[in-house]
JSON list of C-alpha atoms in Angstrom, two decimals:
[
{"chain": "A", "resi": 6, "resn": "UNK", "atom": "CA", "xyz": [11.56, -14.31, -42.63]},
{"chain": "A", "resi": 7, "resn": "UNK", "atom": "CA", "xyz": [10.93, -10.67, -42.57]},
{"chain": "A", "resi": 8, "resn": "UNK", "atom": "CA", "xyz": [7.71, -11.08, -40.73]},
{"chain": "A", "resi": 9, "resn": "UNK", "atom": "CA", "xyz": [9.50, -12.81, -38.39]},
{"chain": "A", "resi": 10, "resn": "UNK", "atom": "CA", "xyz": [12.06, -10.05, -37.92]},
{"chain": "A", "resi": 11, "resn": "UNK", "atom": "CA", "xyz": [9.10, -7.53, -37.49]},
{"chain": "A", "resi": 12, "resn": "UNK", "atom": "CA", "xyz": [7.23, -9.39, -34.54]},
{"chain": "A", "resi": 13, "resn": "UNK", "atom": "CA", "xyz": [11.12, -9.84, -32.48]},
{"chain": "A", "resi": 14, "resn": "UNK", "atom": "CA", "xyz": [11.53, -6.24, -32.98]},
{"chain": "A", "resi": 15, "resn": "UNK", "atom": "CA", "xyz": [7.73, -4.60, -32.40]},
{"chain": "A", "resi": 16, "resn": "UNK", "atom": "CA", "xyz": [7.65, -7.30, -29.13]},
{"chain": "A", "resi": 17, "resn": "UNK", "atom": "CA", "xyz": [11.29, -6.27, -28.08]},
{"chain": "A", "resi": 18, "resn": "UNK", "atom": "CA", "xyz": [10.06, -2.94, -28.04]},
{"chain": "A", "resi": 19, "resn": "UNK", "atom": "CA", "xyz": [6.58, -3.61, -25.96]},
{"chain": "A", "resi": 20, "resn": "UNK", "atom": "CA", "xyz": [8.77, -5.12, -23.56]},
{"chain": "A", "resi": 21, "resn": "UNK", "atom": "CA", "xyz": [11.15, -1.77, -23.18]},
{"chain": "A", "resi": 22, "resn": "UNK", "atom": "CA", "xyz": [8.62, 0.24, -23.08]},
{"chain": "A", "resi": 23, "resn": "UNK", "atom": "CA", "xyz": [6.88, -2.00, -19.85]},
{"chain": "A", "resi": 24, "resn": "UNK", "atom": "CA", "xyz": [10.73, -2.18, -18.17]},
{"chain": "A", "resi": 25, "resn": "UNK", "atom": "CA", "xyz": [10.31, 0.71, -16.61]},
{"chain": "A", "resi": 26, "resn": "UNK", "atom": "CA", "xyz": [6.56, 0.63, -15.00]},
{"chain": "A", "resi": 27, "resn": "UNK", "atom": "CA", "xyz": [6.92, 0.98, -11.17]},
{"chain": "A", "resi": 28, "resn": "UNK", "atom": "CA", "xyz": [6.00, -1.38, -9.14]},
{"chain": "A", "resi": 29, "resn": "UNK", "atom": "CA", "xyz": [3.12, 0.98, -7.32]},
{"chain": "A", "resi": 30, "resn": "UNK", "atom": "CA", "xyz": [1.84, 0.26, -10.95]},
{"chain": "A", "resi": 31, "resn": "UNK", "atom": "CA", "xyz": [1.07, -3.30, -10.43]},
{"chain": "A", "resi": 32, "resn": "UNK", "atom": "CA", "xyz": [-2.24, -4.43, -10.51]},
{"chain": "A", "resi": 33, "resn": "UNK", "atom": "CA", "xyz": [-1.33, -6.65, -6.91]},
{"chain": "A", "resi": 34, "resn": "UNK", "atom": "CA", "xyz": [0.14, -3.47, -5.20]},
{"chain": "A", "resi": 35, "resn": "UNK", "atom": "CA", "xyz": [-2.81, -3.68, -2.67]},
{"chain": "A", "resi": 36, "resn": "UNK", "atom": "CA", "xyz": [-3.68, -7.13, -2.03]},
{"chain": "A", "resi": 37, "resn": "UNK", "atom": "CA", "xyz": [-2.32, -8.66, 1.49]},
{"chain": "A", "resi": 38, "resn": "UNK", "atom": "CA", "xyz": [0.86, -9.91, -0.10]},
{"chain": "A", "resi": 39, "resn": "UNK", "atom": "CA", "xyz": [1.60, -6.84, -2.29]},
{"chain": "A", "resi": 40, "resn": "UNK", "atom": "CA", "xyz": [1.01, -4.32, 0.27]},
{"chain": "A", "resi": 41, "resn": "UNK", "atom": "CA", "xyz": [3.11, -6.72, 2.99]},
{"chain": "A", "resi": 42, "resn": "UNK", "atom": "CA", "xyz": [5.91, -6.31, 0.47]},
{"chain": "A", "resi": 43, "resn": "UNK", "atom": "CA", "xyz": [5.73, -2.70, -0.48]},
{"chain": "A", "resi": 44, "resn": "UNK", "atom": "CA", "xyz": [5.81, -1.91, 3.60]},
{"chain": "A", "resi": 45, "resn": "UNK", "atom": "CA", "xyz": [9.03, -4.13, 4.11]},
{"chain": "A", "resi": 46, "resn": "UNK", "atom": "CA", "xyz": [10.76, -2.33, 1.92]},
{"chain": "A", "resi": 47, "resn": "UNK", "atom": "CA", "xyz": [9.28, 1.22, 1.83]},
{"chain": "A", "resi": 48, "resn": "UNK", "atom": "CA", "xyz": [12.90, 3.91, 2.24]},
{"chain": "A", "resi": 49, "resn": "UNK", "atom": "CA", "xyz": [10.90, 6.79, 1.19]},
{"chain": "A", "resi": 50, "resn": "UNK", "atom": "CA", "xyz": [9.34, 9.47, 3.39]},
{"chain": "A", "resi": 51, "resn": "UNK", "atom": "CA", "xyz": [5.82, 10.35, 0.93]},
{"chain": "A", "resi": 52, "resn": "UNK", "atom": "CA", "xyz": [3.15, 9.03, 2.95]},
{"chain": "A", "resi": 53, "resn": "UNK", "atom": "CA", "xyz": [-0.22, 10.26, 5.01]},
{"chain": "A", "resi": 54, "resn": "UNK", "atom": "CA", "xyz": [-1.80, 9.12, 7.60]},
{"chain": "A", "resi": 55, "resn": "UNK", "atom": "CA", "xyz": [-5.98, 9.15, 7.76]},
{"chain": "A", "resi": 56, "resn": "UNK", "atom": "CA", "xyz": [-8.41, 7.86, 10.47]},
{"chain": "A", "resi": 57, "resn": "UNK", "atom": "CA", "xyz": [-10.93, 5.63, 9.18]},
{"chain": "A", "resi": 58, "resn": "UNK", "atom": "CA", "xyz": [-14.65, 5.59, 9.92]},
{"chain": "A", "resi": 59, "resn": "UNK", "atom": "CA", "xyz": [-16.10, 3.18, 11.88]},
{"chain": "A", "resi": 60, "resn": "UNK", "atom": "CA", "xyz": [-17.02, 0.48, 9.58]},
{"chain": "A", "resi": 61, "resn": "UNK", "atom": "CA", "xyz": [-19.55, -1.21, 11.39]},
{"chain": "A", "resi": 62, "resn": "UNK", "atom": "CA", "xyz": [-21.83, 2.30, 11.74]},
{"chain": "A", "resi": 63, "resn": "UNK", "atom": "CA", "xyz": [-22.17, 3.09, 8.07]},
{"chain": "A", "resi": 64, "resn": "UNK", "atom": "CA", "xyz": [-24.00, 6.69, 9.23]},
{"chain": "A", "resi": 65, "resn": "UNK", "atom": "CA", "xyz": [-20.86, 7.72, 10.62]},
{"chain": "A", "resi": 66, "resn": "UNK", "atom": "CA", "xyz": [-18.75, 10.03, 8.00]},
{"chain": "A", "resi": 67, "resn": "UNK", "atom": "CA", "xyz": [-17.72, 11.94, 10.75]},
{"chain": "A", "resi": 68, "resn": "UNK", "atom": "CA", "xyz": [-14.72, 10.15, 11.83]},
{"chain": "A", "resi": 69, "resn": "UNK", "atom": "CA", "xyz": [-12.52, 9.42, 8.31]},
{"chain": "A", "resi": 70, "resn": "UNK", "atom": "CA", "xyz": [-13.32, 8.24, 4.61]},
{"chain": "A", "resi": 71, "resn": "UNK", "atom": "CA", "xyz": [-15.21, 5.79, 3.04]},
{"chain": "A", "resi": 72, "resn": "UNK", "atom": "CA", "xyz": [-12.26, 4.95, 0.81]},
{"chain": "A", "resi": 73, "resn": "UNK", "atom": "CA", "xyz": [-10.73, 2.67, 2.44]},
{"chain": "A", "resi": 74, "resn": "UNK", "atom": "CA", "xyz": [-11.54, -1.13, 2.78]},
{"chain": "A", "resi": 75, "resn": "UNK", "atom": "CA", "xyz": [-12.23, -3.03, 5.83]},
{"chain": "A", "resi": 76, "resn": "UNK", "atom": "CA", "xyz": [-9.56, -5.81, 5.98]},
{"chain": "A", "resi": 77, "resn": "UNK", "atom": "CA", "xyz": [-9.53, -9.10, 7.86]},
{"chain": "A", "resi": 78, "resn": "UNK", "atom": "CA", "xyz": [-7.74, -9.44, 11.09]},
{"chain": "A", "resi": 79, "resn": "UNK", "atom": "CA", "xyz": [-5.17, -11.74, 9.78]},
{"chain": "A", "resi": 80, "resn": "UNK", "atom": "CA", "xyz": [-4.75, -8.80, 6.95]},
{"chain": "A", "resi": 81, "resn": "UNK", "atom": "CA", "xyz": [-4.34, -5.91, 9.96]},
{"chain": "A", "resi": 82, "resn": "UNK", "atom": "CA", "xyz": [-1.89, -8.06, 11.52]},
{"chain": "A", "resi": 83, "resn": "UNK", "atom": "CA", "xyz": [0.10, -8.67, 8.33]},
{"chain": "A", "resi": 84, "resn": "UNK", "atom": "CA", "xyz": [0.40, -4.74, 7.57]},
{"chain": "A", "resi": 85, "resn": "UNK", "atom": "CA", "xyz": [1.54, -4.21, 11.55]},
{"chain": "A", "resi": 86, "resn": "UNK", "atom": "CA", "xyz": [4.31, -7.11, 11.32]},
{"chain": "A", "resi": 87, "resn": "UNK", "atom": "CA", "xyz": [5.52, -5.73, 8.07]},
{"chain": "A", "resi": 88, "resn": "UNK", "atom": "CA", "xyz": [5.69, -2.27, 9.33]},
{"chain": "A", "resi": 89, "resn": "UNK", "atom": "CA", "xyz": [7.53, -3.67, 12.61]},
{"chain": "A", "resi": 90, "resn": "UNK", "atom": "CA", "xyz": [9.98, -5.85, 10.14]},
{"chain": "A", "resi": 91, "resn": "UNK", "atom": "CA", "xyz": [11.15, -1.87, 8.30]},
{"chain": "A", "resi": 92, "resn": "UNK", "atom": "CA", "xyz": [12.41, -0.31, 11.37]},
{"chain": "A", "resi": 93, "resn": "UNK", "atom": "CA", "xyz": [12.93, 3.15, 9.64]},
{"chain": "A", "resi": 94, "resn": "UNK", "atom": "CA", "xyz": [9.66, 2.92, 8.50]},
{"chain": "A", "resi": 95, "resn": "UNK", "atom": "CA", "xyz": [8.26, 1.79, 11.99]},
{"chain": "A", "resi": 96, "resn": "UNK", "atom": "CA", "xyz": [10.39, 4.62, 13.57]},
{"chain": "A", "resi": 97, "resn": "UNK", "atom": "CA", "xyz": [9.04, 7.31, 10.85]},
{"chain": "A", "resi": 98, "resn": "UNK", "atom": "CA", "xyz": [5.42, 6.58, 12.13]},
{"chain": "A", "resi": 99, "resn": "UNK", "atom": "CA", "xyz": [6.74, 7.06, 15.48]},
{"chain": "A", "resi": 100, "resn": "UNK", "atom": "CA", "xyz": [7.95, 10.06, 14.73]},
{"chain": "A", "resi": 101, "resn": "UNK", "atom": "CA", "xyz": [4.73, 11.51, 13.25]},
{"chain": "A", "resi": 102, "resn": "UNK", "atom": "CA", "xyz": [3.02, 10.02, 16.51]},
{"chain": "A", "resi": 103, "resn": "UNK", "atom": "CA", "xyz": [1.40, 6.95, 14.99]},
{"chain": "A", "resi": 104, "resn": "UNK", "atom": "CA", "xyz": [1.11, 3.56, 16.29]},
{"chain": "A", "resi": 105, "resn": "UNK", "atom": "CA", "xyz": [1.66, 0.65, 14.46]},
{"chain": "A", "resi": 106, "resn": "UNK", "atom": "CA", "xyz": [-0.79, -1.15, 16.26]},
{"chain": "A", "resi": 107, "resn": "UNK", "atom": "CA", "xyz": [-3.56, 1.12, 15.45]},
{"chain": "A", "resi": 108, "resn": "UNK", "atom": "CA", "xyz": [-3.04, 0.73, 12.05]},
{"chain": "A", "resi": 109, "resn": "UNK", "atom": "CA", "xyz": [-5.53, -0.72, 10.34]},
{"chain": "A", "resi": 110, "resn": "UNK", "atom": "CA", "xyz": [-4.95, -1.12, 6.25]},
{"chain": "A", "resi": 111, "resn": "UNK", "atom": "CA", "xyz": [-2.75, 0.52, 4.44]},
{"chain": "A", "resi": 112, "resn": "UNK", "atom": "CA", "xyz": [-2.69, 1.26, 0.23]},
{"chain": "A", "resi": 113, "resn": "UNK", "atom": "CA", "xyz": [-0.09, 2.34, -2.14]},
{"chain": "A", "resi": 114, "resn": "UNK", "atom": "CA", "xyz": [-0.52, 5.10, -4.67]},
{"chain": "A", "resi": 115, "resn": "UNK", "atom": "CA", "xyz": [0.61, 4.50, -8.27]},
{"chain": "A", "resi": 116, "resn": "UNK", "atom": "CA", "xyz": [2.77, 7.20, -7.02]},
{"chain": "A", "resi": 117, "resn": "UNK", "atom": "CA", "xyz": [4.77, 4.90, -5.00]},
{"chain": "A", "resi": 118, "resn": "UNK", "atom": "CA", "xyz": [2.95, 7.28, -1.95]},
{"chain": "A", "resi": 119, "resn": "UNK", "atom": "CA", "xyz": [1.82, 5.65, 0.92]},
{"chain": "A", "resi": 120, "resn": "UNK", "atom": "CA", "xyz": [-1.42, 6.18, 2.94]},
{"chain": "A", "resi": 121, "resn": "UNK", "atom": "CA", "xyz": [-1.81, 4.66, 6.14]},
{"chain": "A", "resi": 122, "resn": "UNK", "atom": "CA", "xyz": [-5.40, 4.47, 8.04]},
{"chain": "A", "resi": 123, "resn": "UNK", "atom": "CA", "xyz": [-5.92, 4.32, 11.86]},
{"chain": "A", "resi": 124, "resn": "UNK", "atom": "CA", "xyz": [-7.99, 3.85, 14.13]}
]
């Protein structure tokens, strides 16, 4: 019975200690659907804005960094509409002269920071 006690308490504790991991801590934060979410509900005003490289001309490091994956066109279009669906986000970008539709991927920090890539 004791053991038993033990194990409720030492996995009651493992589970308050993991209550309060962000969600820019998730190991989905930058697939398609994870990133989708994160943009339709980013309030905060921490993110950057790069221009990639052009992915098809590997020799070219001149024009943005190598960090940042090519995704599909159905991906592209899912980051846009997300973007379009937070309006204050959308309107932030504006703001700092972006647009949406040259945005091409976009990851999350652990952070919670955002980094946007264009074209």
């Amino acid at each position: 019975m004791n053991r038993v006690v033990t194990l409720t308490i030492a996995a009651a504790l493992s589970s308050l200690a993991f209550a309060g991991v962000s969600r820019a801590e998730s190991l989905g934060m930058n697939t398609a659907q994870g990133i989708e979410q994160t943009l339709r509900t980013f309030q905060g005003n921490d993110f950057n804005v790069e221009q990639v490289h052009n992915w098809r001309n590997l020799d070219d490091e001149s024009t943005g960094p190598r960090s940042a994956p090519e995704r599909s066109g159905q991906a592209v279009r899912g980051i846009q509409a997300s973007i379009d669906a937070n309006r204050s986000l959308a309107h932030r970008l504006n703001n700092e002269g972006v647009d949406v539709r040259n945005i091409v991927n976009a990851e999350q920090a652990a952070d919670g920071s955002l980094t946007f890539y264009v074209r």
